Amino acid sequence: MSSLKSAKHLLMFRDWSSHEINGVIEKAIEIKNDPEQYRLSLKDKSLAMVFQKTSTRTRVSFEVAMTQLGGHGVYLDWRTTNFMLADIRDETQYLSRNVDCIMARLLRNADLTAMAEASKVPVINGCDEKYHPCQAISDLMTMKEKKGLLKGLKLVYIGVHNNVCNSLIEGCTKTGVRITTVTPLINEPAIDKELVEKAKQTGLHETTLDVKEAVKDADFVYTDTWIDMEFFLDSKFKEKKEQRIKLMKPYQINSELLKESNALIMHDMPIHRGYEISAKVIEGPNSIIYEQSENRLHSAKGILLKLLGKT
Ligand code: CP
């Protein structure tokens, strides 16, 4: 087990410097290009992966990353563990005495913070209601791969202001990327006024509702689901879902919107085809969505090596 006294976590980017974020991105690209060199980097190390919500990419990328780095990922479904019944701090105290790192996808950021405070080992936020830093690292890695640098690029995020949007704003402004958000709706649980204010002070973040103008000179256009995954199929959410779709429909990413744009198209997935983005754009020549999702694996490796002191 790790003997870290005060572990470095990845809960959001507030405590991460630009240098650290760029370092993980560069390492992820290096690992992707030469995976063999890192085959035993985490030999005999274990990662606990705690999931209170559904996931495809976050679970697969971290589990495969651990295997390919010579270590082991232990999947824990919240509902079949005693996290369900006990105080999160006690369960975390135990867990962090048996594994070298914890990655958790929890419903509430407050619980993730409690987990990090109780943990002796690094805790990684696998997406809560406020932030999704692992996704943002993968996104920035993909952008750097495509353009060779990050500084000076322009990303336009169109959709609901949510956890993914928060981490993109923080990640972009810390790495010199200009980010314009077109978000007619804010997911209330995701509100972080301090993060947005800080980002605006860098001069790299602006907001607008003029979606056509925003995409004209964009290098990347990015969207995400309008409705959080846990609510999409929930009948109790039906009315709210219909209201949202009506409000958001003019902001769909489709060929008409992109008529005068050469931007590369991004989406963190899962996709709701025909809602936030048209099928034609998903499958079009400018879409880098599947490469972006593949990079979750390489960036997970970069994050794990950084937090386990192997860089
Ligand atoms: N983008 C993302 O986090 O995917 P999953 O929800 O499938 O993990």
mmCIF file of C-alpha atoms and ligand atoms in Angstrom:
data_model
loop_
_atom_site.group_PDB
_atom_site.id
_atom_site.type_symbol
_atom_site.label_atom_id
_atom_site.label_comp_id
_atom_site.label_asym_id
_atom_site.label_seq_id
_atom_site.Cartn_x
_atom_site.Cartn_y
_atom_site.Cartn_z
ATOM 1 C CA MET A 1 0.000 0.000 0.000
ATOM 2 C CA SER A 2 1.013 3.590 -0.466
ATOM 3 C CA SER A 3 2.565 5.348 2.513
ATOM 4 C CA LEU A 4 1.432 8.821 1.443
ATOM 5 C CA LYS A 5 0.666 11.032 4.452
ATOM 6 C CA SER A 6 -1.277 13.696 2.614
ATOM 7 C CA ALA A 7 -2.292 12.309 -0.753
ATOM 8 C CA LYS A 8 -2.841 14.460 -3.829
ATOM 9 C CA HIS A 9 -6.354 13.989 -5.174
ATOM 10 C CA LEU A 10 -8.111 14.814 -8.431
ATOM 11 C CA LEU A 11 -11.502 16.100 -7.308
ATOM 12 C CA MET A 12 -11.563 19.167 -9.584
ATOM 13 C CA PHE A 13 -8.775 21.397 -10.966
ATOM 14 C CA ARG A 14 -8.833 24.082 -8.258
ATOM 15 C CA ASP A 15 -5.722 22.700 -6.559
ATOM 16 C CA TRP A 16 -4.020 21.702 -9.794
ATOM 17 C CA SER A 17 -1.552 24.052 -11.490
ATOM 18 C CA SER A 18 -1.432 24.571 -15.260
ATOM 19 C CA HIS A 19 1.934 22.813 -15.177
ATOM 20 C CA GLU A 20 0.409 19.731 -13.528
ATOM 21 C CA ILE A 21 -2.543 19.550 -15.936
ATOM 22 C CA ASN A 22 -0.265 19.962 -18.958
ATOM 23 C CA GLY A 23 2.099 17.349 -17.508
ATOM 24 C CA VAL A 24 -0.666 14.720 -17.297
ATOM 25 C CA ILE A 25 -1.824 15.524 -20.846
ATOM 26 C CA GLU A 26 1.714 15.182 -22.218
ATOM 27 C CA LYS A 27 2.263 11.954 -20.290
ATOM 28 C CA ALA A 28 -1.021 10.533 -21.614
ATOM 29 C CA ILE A 29 0.053 11.242 -25.202
ATOM 30 C CA GLU A 30 3.468 9.687 -24.505
ATOM 31 C CA ILE A 31 1.849 6.531 -23.050
ATOM 32 C CA LYS A 32 -0.551 6.266 -25.995
ATOM 33 C CA ASN A 33 2.383 6.378 -28.415
ATOM 34 C CA ASP A 34 4.518 3.881 -26.493
ATOM 35 C CA PRO A 35 2.288 1.759 -24.197
ATOM 36 C CA GLU A 36 4.855 -1.034 -23.921
ATOM 37 C CA GLN A 37 7.230 1.213 -21.967
ATOM 38 C CA TYR A 38 4.620 1.578 -19.193
ATOM 39 C CA ARG A 39 3.494 -2.067 -19.047
ATOM 40 C CA LEU A 40 4.730 -2.632 -15.474
ATOM 41 C CA SER A 41 4.541 0.927 -14.134
ATOM 42 C CA LEU A 42 1.825 0.035 -11.606
ATOM 43 C CA LYS A 43 2.855 -3.545 -10.949
ATOM 44 C CA ASP A 44 1.150 -4.899 -7.799
ATOM 45 C CA LYS A 45 -0.877 -1.690 -7.336
ATOM 46 C CA SER A 46 -4.644 -1.774 -6.826
ATOM 47 C CA LEU A 47 -7.309 0.782 -7.671
ATOM 48 C CA ALA A 48 -10.748 0.655 -6.020
ATOM 49 C CA MET A 49 -13.459 1.872 -8.382
ATOM 50 C CA VAL A 50 -16.620 2.870 -6.503
ATOM 51 C CA PHE A 51 -19.736 3.504 -8.598
ATOM 52 C CA GLN A 52 -22.954 4.996 -7.272
ATOM 53 C CA LYS A 53 -24.107 5.763 -10.856
ATOM 54 C CA THR A 54 -23.960 4.003 -14.215
ATOM 55 C CA SER A 55 -20.892 4.246 -16.441
ATOM 56 C CA THR A 56 -19.362 2.745 -19.559
ATOM 57 C CA ARG A 57 -16.238 4.780 -20.312
ATOM 58 C CA THR A 58 -15.110 5.704 -16.824
ATOM 59 C CA ARG A 59 -15.332 2.142 -15.570
ATOM 60 C CA VAL A 60 -13.754 0.520 -18.638
ATOM 61 C CA SER A 61 -10.976 3.064 -19.074
ATOM 62 C CA PHE A 62 -9.757 2.894 -15.458
ATOM 63 C CA GLU A 63 -10.033 -0.885 -15.201
ATOM 64 C CA VAL A 64 -8.207 -1.477 -18.494
ATOM 65 C CA ALA A 65 -5.660 1.219 -17.613
ATOM 66 C CA MET A 66 -4.782 -0.609 -14.397
ATOM 67 C CA THR A 67 -4.454 -3.943 -16.237
ATOM 68 C CA GLN A 68 -2.267 -2.461 -18.983
ATOM 69 C CA LEU A 69 -0.040 -0.769 -16.390
ATOM 70 C CA GLY A 70 0.508 -4.073 -14.567
ATOM 71 C CA GLY A 71 -1.910 -3.414 -11.691
ATOM 72 C CA HIS A 72 -5.482 -4.333 -10.813
ATOM 73 C CA GLY A 73 -8.828 -2.522 -10.706
ATOM 74 C CA VAL A 74 -11.451 -3.592 -8.142
ATOM 75 C CA TYR A 75 -14.998 -2.679 -9.190
ATOM 76 C CA LEU A 76 -17.367 -1.814 -6.339
ATOM 77 C CA ASP A 77 -21.036 -1.225 -7.058
ATOM 78 C CA TRP A 78 -22.205 1.111 -4.274
ATOM 79 C CA ARG A 79 -25.487 -0.787 -3.904
ATOM 80 C CA THR A 80 -23.791 -4.114 -3.179
ATOM 81 C CA THR A 81 -21.249 -2.778 -0.680
ATOM 82 C CA ASN A 82 -21.571 -1.450 2.858
ATOM 83 C CA PHE A 83 -21.062 2.095 1.550
ATOM 84 C CA MET A 84 -24.867 1.760 1.284
ATOM 85 C CA LEU A 85 -25.234 1.343 5.027
ATOM 86 C CA ALA A 86 -22.286 2.925 6.809
ATOM 87 C CA ASP A 87 -20.607 6.303 7.159
ATOM 88 C CA ILE A 88 -18.565 7.040 4.025
ATOM 89 C CA ARG A 89 -15.568 8.089 6.155
ATOM 90 C CA ASP A 90 -15.379 4.725 7.950
ATOM 91 C CA GLU A 91 -15.706 2.706 4.757
ATOM 92 C CA THR A 92 -13.048 4.901 3.094
ATOM 93 C CA GLN A 93 -10.691 4.521 6.076
ATOM 94 C CA TYR A 94 -10.876 0.774 5.519
ATOM 95 C CA LEU A 95 -10.639 0.917 1.728
ATOM 96 C CA SER A 96 -7.591 3.157 1.686
ATOM 97 C CA ARG A 97 -5.727 0.659 3.863
ATOM 98 C CA ASN A 98 -6.174 -2.032 1.208
ATOM 99 C CA VAL A 99 -5.694 -0.206 -2.099
ATOM 100 C CA ASP A 100 -3.271 2.354 -3.517
ATOM 101 C CA CYS A 101 -5.822 4.672 -5.102
ATOM 102 C CA ILE A 102 -9.607 5.193 -5.189
ATOM 103 C CA MET A 103 -11.644 6.354 -8.171
ATOM 104 C CA ALA A 104 -15.259 7.150 -7.285
ATOM 105 C CA ARG A 105 -18.325 8.185 -9.248
ATOM 106 C CA LEU A 106 -20.631 9.520 -6.547
ATOM 107 C CA LEU A 107 -23.916 11.386 -6.697
ATOM 108 C CA ARG A 108 -22.764 14.194 -4.405
ATOM 109 C CA ASN A 109 -19.560 16.190 -4.425
ATOM 110 C CA ALA A 110 -19.913 16.583 -0.638
ATOM 111 C CA ASP A 111 -19.563 12.805 -0.268
ATOM 112 C CA LEU A 112 -16.538 12.748 -2.543
ATOM 113 C CA THR A 113 -14.914 15.478 -0.436
ATOM 114 C CA ALA A 114 -15.620 13.449 2.726
ATOM 115 C CA MET A 115 -14.094 10.431 1.036
ATOM 116 C CA ALA A 116 -10.942 12.369 0.111
ATOM 117 C CA GLU A 117 -10.620 13.731 3.652
ATOM 118 C CA ALA A 118 -10.820 10.227 5.115
ATOM 119 C CA SER A 119 -8.562 8.576 2.553
ATOM 120 C CA LYS A 120 -4.884 7.823 3.035
ATOM 121 C CA VAL A 121 -4.483 7.335 -0.721
ATOM 122 C CA PRO A 122 -5.302 9.544 -3.739
ATOM 123 C CA VAL A 123 -8.984 9.898 -4.654
ATOM 124 C CA ILE A 124 -10.042 10.530 -8.257
ATOM 125 C CA ASN A 125 -13.405 12.070 -9.105
ATOM 126 C CA GLY A 126 -15.034 9.790 -11.675
ATOM 127 C CA CYS A 127 -17.796 12.412 -12.137
ATOM 128 C CA ASP A 128 -20.141 13.893 -9.576
ATOM 129 C CA GLU A 129 -22.910 16.480 -9.956
ATOM 130 C CA LYS A 130 -20.385 19.338 -10.102
ATOM 131 C CA TYR A 131 -17.239 18.191 -11.893
ATOM 132 C CA HIS A 132 -15.846 15.651 -14.359
ATOM 133 C CA PRO A 133 -12.089 16.335 -14.403
ATOM 134 C CA CYS A 134 -11.093 12.970 -15.958
ATOM 135 C CA GLN A 135 -13.267 13.776 -18.960
ATOM 136 C CA ALA A 136 -11.700 17.226 -19.319
ATOM 137 C CA ILE A 137 -8.149 15.789 -19.261
ATOM 138 C CA SER A 138 -9.114 13.391 -22.056
ATOM 139 C CA ASP A 139 -10.726 16.254 -24.011
ATOM 140 C CA LEU A 140 -7.665 18.482 -23.706
ATOM 141 C CA MET A 141 -5.414 15.573 -24.665
ATOM 142 C CA THR A 142 -7.515 15.003 -27.802
ATOM 143 C CA MET A 143 -7.374 18.701 -28.702
ATOM 144 C CA LYS A 144 -3.598 18.777 -28.248
ATOM 145 C CA GLU A 145 -3.186 15.675 -30.414
ATOM 146 C CA LYS A 146 -5.246 17.255 -33.171
ATOM 147 C CA LYS A 147 -3.665 20.725 -33.171
ATOM 148 C CA GLY A 148 -0.217 20.135 -31.629
ATOM 149 C CA LEU A 149 -0.775 22.724 -28.877
ATOM 150 C CA LEU A 150 -3.483 24.055 -26.599
ATOM 151 C CA LYS A 151 -2.668 27.726 -26.038
ATOM 152 C CA GLY A 152 -4.767 29.998 -28.248
ATOM 153 C CA LEU A 153 -7.282 27.370 -29.392
ATOM 154 C CA LYS A 154 -10.991 28.148 -29.146
ATOM 155 C CA LEU A 155 -13.560 25.654 -27.860
ATOM 156 C CA VAL A 156 -17.285 26.377 -27.908
ATOM 157 C CA TYR A 157 -19.443 24.369 -25.508
ATOM 158 C CA ILE A 158 -23.129 24.300 -26.451
ATOM 159 C CA GLY A 159 -25.684 22.718 -24.132
ATOM 160 C CA VAL A 160 -26.726 22.681 -20.502
ATOM 161 C CA HIS A 161 -24.216 24.137 -18.044
ATOM 162 C CA ASN A 162 -23.379 20.969 -16.092
ATOM 163 C CA ASN A 163 -20.498 19.069 -14.462
ATOM 164 C CA VAL A 164 -18.714 18.490 -17.797
ATOM 165 C CA CYS A 165 -19.044 22.188 -18.639
ATOM 166 C CA ASN A 166 -17.548 23.230 -15.262
ATOM 167 C CA SER A 167 -14.494 21.037 -15.700
ATOM 168 C CA LEU A 168 -14.020 22.156 -19.295
ATOM 169 C CA ILE A 169 -14.127 25.812 -18.216
ATOM 170 C CA GLU A 170 -11.564 25.146 -15.479
ATOM 171 C CA GLY A 171 -9.348 22.903 -17.627
ATOM 172 C CA CYS A 172 -9.391 25.155 -20.687
ATOM 173 C CA THR A 173 -8.662 28.404 -18.871
ATOM 174 C CA LYS A 174 -5.803 26.750 -16.966
ATOM 175 C CA THR A 175 -4.189 25.539 -20.196
ATOM 176 C CA GLY A 176 -4.613 28.708 -22.278
ATOM 177 C CA VAL A 177 -7.629 27.549 -24.320
ATOM 178 C CA ARG A 178 -10.351 30.130 -24.992
ATOM 179 C CA ILE A 179 -13.730 28.703 -24.046
ATOM 180 C CA THR A 180 -17.089 30.186 -24.991
ATOM 181 C CA THR A 181 -20.152 28.592 -23.439
ATOM 182 C CA VAL A 182 -23.612 28.746 -24.976
ATOM 183 C CA THR A 183 -25.769 27.440 -22.145
ATOM 184 C CA PRO A 184 -29.382 28.608 -22.063
ATOM 185 C CA LEU A 185 -29.912 26.415 -19.024
ATOM 186 C CA ILE A 186 -27.886 25.761 -15.884
ATOM 187 C CA ASN A 187 -28.179 22.448 -14.027
ATOM 188 C CA GLU A 188 -28.713 23.797 -10.533
ATOM 189 C CA PRO A 189 -26.625 21.163 -8.713
ATOM 190 C CA ALA A 190 -23.680 22.072 -10.949
ATOM 191 C CA ILE A 191 -23.600 25.759 -10.007
ATOM 192 C CA ASP A 192 -20.108 26.906 -9.009
ATOM 193 C CA LYS A 193 -20.054 30.691 -9.248
ATOM 194 C CA GLU A 194 -16.505 30.941 -7.918
ATOM 195 C CA LEU A 195 -15.152 28.655 -10.663
ATOM 196 C CA VAL A 196 -16.913 30.664 -13.396
ATOM 197 C CA GLU A 197 -15.811 34.014 -11.924
ATOM 198 C CA LYS A 198 -12.184 32.877 -11.698
ATOM 199 C CA ALA A 199 -12.313 31.629 -15.292
ATOM 200 C CA LYS A 200 -13.737 34.930 -16.523
ATOM 201 C CA GLN A 201 -10.908 36.805 -14.797
ATOM 202 C CA THR A 202 -8.400 34.989 -17.042
ATOM 203 C CA GLY A 203 -9.986 36.676 -20.080
ATOM 204 C CA LEU A 204 -10.308 33.256 -21.723
ATOM 205 C CA HIS A 205 -13.913 32.473 -20.810
ATOM 206 C CA GLU A 206 -17.008 34.144 -22.154
ATOM 207 C CA THR A 207 -20.699 33.307 -22.402
ATOM 208 C CA THR A 208 -23.165 34.060 -25.186
ATOM 209 C CA LEU A 209 -26.478 32.827 -26.566
ATOM 210 C CA ASP A 210 -25.536 33.749 -30.151
ATOM 211 C CA VAL A 211 -24.731 30.188 -31.111
ATOM 212 C CA LYS A 212 -24.202 30.857 -34.854
ATOM 213 C CA GLU A 213 -21.678 33.619 -34.221
ATOM 214 C CA ALA A 214 -19.890 31.548 -31.539
ATOM 215 C CA VAL A 215 -19.144 28.587 -33.813
ATOM 216 C CA LYS A 216 -17.799 30.636 -36.757
ATOM 217 C CA ASP A 217 -14.168 30.794 -35.592
ATOM 218 C CA ALA A 218 -14.230 27.798 -33.231
ATOM 219 C CA ASP A 219 -11.525 25.123 -33.433
ATOM 220 C CA PHE A 220 -13.756 22.726 -31.504
ATOM 221 C CA VAL A 221 -17.498 22.573 -30.926
ATOM 222 C CA TYR A 222 -18.510 20.448 -27.945
ATOM 223 C CA THR A 223 -21.833 19.264 -26.584
ATOM 224 C CA ASP A 224 -23.197 16.965 -23.907
ATOM 225 C CA THR A 225 -26.530 15.421 -23.000
ATOM 226 C CA TRP A 226 -29.299 17.876 -22.088
ATOM 227 C CA ILE A 227 -30.593 15.502 -19.443
ATOM 228 C CA ASP A 228 -28.410 13.749 -16.871
ATOM 229 C CA MET A 229 -28.113 10.044 -17.504
ATOM 230 C CA GLU A 230 -29.924 9.035 -14.305
ATOM 231 C CA PHE A 231 -33.021 11.020 -15.360
ATOM 232 C CA PHE A 232 -33.209 10.292 -19.096
ATOM 233 C CA LEU A 233 -35.342 7.150 -18.752
ATOM 234 C CA ASP A 234 -37.060 8.184 -15.502
ATOM 235 C CA SER A 235 -40.833 8.591 -16.017
ATOM 236 C CA LYS A 236 -41.005 11.053 -13.078
ATOM 237 C CA PHE A 237 -38.766 13.370 -15.086
ATOM 238 C CA LYS A 238 -40.937 13.169 -18.266
ATOM 239 C CA GLU A 239 -42.496 16.650 -18.096
ATOM 240 C CA LYS A 240 -39.223 18.374 -17.195
ATOM 241 C CA LYS A 241 -37.479 16.422 -19.947
ATOM 242 C CA GLU A 242 -39.981 17.634 -22.567
ATOM 243 C CA GLN A 243 -39.616 21.255 -21.405
ATOM 244 C CA ARG A 244 -35.856 20.951 -21.644
ATOM 245 C CA ILE A 245 -35.940 19.469 -25.129
ATOM 246 C CA LYS A 246 -38.172 22.336 -26.327
ATOM 247 C CA LEU A 247 -35.861 24.960 -24.814
ATOM 248 C CA MET A 248 -32.652 23.329 -26.046
ATOM 249 C CA LYS A 249 -33.706 22.256 -29.550
ATOM 250 C CA PRO A 250 -32.503 25.528 -31.216
ATOM 251 C CA TYR A 251 -29.047 24.737 -29.789
ATOM 252 C CA GLN A 252 -28.713 21.303 -31.380
ATOM 253 C CA ILE A 253 -25.388 20.706 -33.172
ATOM 254 C CA ASN A 254 -26.373 19.941 -36.753
ATOM 255 C CA SER A 255 -25.227 20.628 -40.326
ATOM 256 C CA GLU A 256 -27.208 23.861 -40.547
ATOM 257 C CA LEU A 257 -25.470 25.310 -37.469
ATOM 258 C CA LEU A 258 -22.052 24.236 -38.760
ATOM 259 C CA LYS A 259 -22.581 25.591 -42.302
ATOM 260 C CA GLU A 260 -19.878 28.244 -41.909
ATOM 261 C CA SER A 261 -17.673 26.360 -39.438
ATOM 262 C CA ASN A 262 -14.670 24.062 -39.870
ATOM 263 C CA ALA A 263 -14.641 23.099 -36.216
ATOM 264 C CA LEU A 264 -13.895 19.579 -35.026
ATOM 265 C CA ILE A 265 -16.842 18.103 -33.158
ATOM 266 C CA MET A 266 -16.629 16.702 -29.632
ATOM 267 C CA HIS A 267 -19.021 14.955 -27.243
ATOM 268 C CA ASP A 268 -18.090 13.202 -24.012
ATOM 269 C CA MET A 269 -20.708 10.421 -24.503
ATOM 270 C CA PRO A 270 -23.152 8.809 -23.885
ATOM 271 C CA ILE A 271 -24.923 10.494 -26.810
ATOM 272 C CA HIS A 272 -28.634 11.030 -27.197
ATOM 273 C CA ARG A 273 -28.790 10.993 -30.998
ATOM 274 C CA GLY A 274 -31.151 13.513 -32.531
ATOM 275 C CA TYR A 275 -31.301 15.605 -29.349
ATOM 276 C CA GLU A 276 -28.108 17.553 -28.558
ATOM 277 C CA ILE A 277 -26.456 16.444 -31.825
ATOM 278 C CA SER A 278 -27.652 15.071 -35.173
ATOM 279 C CA ALA A 279 -26.616 11.619 -36.431
ATOM 280 C CA LYS A 280 -25.114 13.231 -39.547
ATOM 281 C CA VAL A 281 -22.697 15.327 -37.482
ATOM 282 C CA ILE A 282 -21.750 12.404 -35.202
ATOM 283 C CA GLU A 283 -20.739 10.414 -38.277
ATOM 284 C CA GLY A 284 -19.450 13.361 -40.305
ATOM 285 C CA PRO A 285 -15.808 13.986 -41.329
ATOM 286 C CA ASN A 286 -15.187 16.565 -38.601
ATOM 287 C CA SER A 287 -16.351 14.356 -35.743
ATOM 288 C CA ILE A 288 -13.570 13.279 -33.356
ATOM 289 C CA ILE A 289 -16.009 11.895 -30.789
ATOM 290 C CA TYR A 290 -14.851 8.277 -30.856
ATOM 291 C CA GLU A 291 -11.145 9.208 -30.687
ATOM 292 C CA GLN A 292 -12.002 11.481 -27.767
ATOM 293 C CA SER A 293 -13.677 8.543 -26.003
ATOM 294 C CA GLU A 294 -10.718 6.248 -26.748
ATOM 295 C CA ASN A 295 -8.469 8.790 -25.089
ATOM 296 C CA ARG A 296 -10.252 8.217 -21.780
ATOM 297 C CA LEU A 297 -8.038 5.111 -21.503
ATOM 298 C CA HIS A 298 -4.732 6.860 -22.226
ATOM 299 C CA SER A 299 -5.585 9.848 -20.038
ATOM 300 C CA ALA A 300 -6.669 7.543 -17.171
ATOM 301 C CA LYS A 301 -3.154 6.088 -17.307
ATOM 302 C CA GLY A 302 -1.637 9.579 -17.182
ATOM 303 C CA ILE A 303 -3.775 10.480 -14.157
ATOM 304 C CA LEU A 304 -2.950 7.239 -12.311
ATOM 305 C CA LEU A 305 0.794 7.612 -12.880
ATOM 306 C CA LYS A 306 0.713 11.219 -11.684
ATOM 307 C CA LEU A 307 -1.245 10.451 -8.499
ATOM 308 C CA LEU A 308 0.774 7.343 -7.686
ATOM 309 C CA GLY A 309 4.035 9.246 -8.094
ATOM 310 C CA LYS A 310 5.232 7.357 -11.140
ATOM 311 C CA THR A 311 5.873 10.267 -13.508
HETATM 312 N N1 CP B 1 -18.133 10.365 -20.496
HETATM 313 C C1 CP B 1 -18.309 9.464 -19.499
HETATM 314 O O1 CP B 1 -17.961 9.709 -18.341
HETATM 315 O O2 CP B 1 -18.824 8.267 -19.886
HETATM 316 P P1 CP B 1 -19.476 7.217 -18.881
HETATM 317 O O3 CP B 1 -20.618 7.919 -18.177
HETATM 318 O O4 CP B 1 -19.958 6.089 -19.726
HETATM 319 O O5 CP B 1 -18.438 6.794 -17.893
#
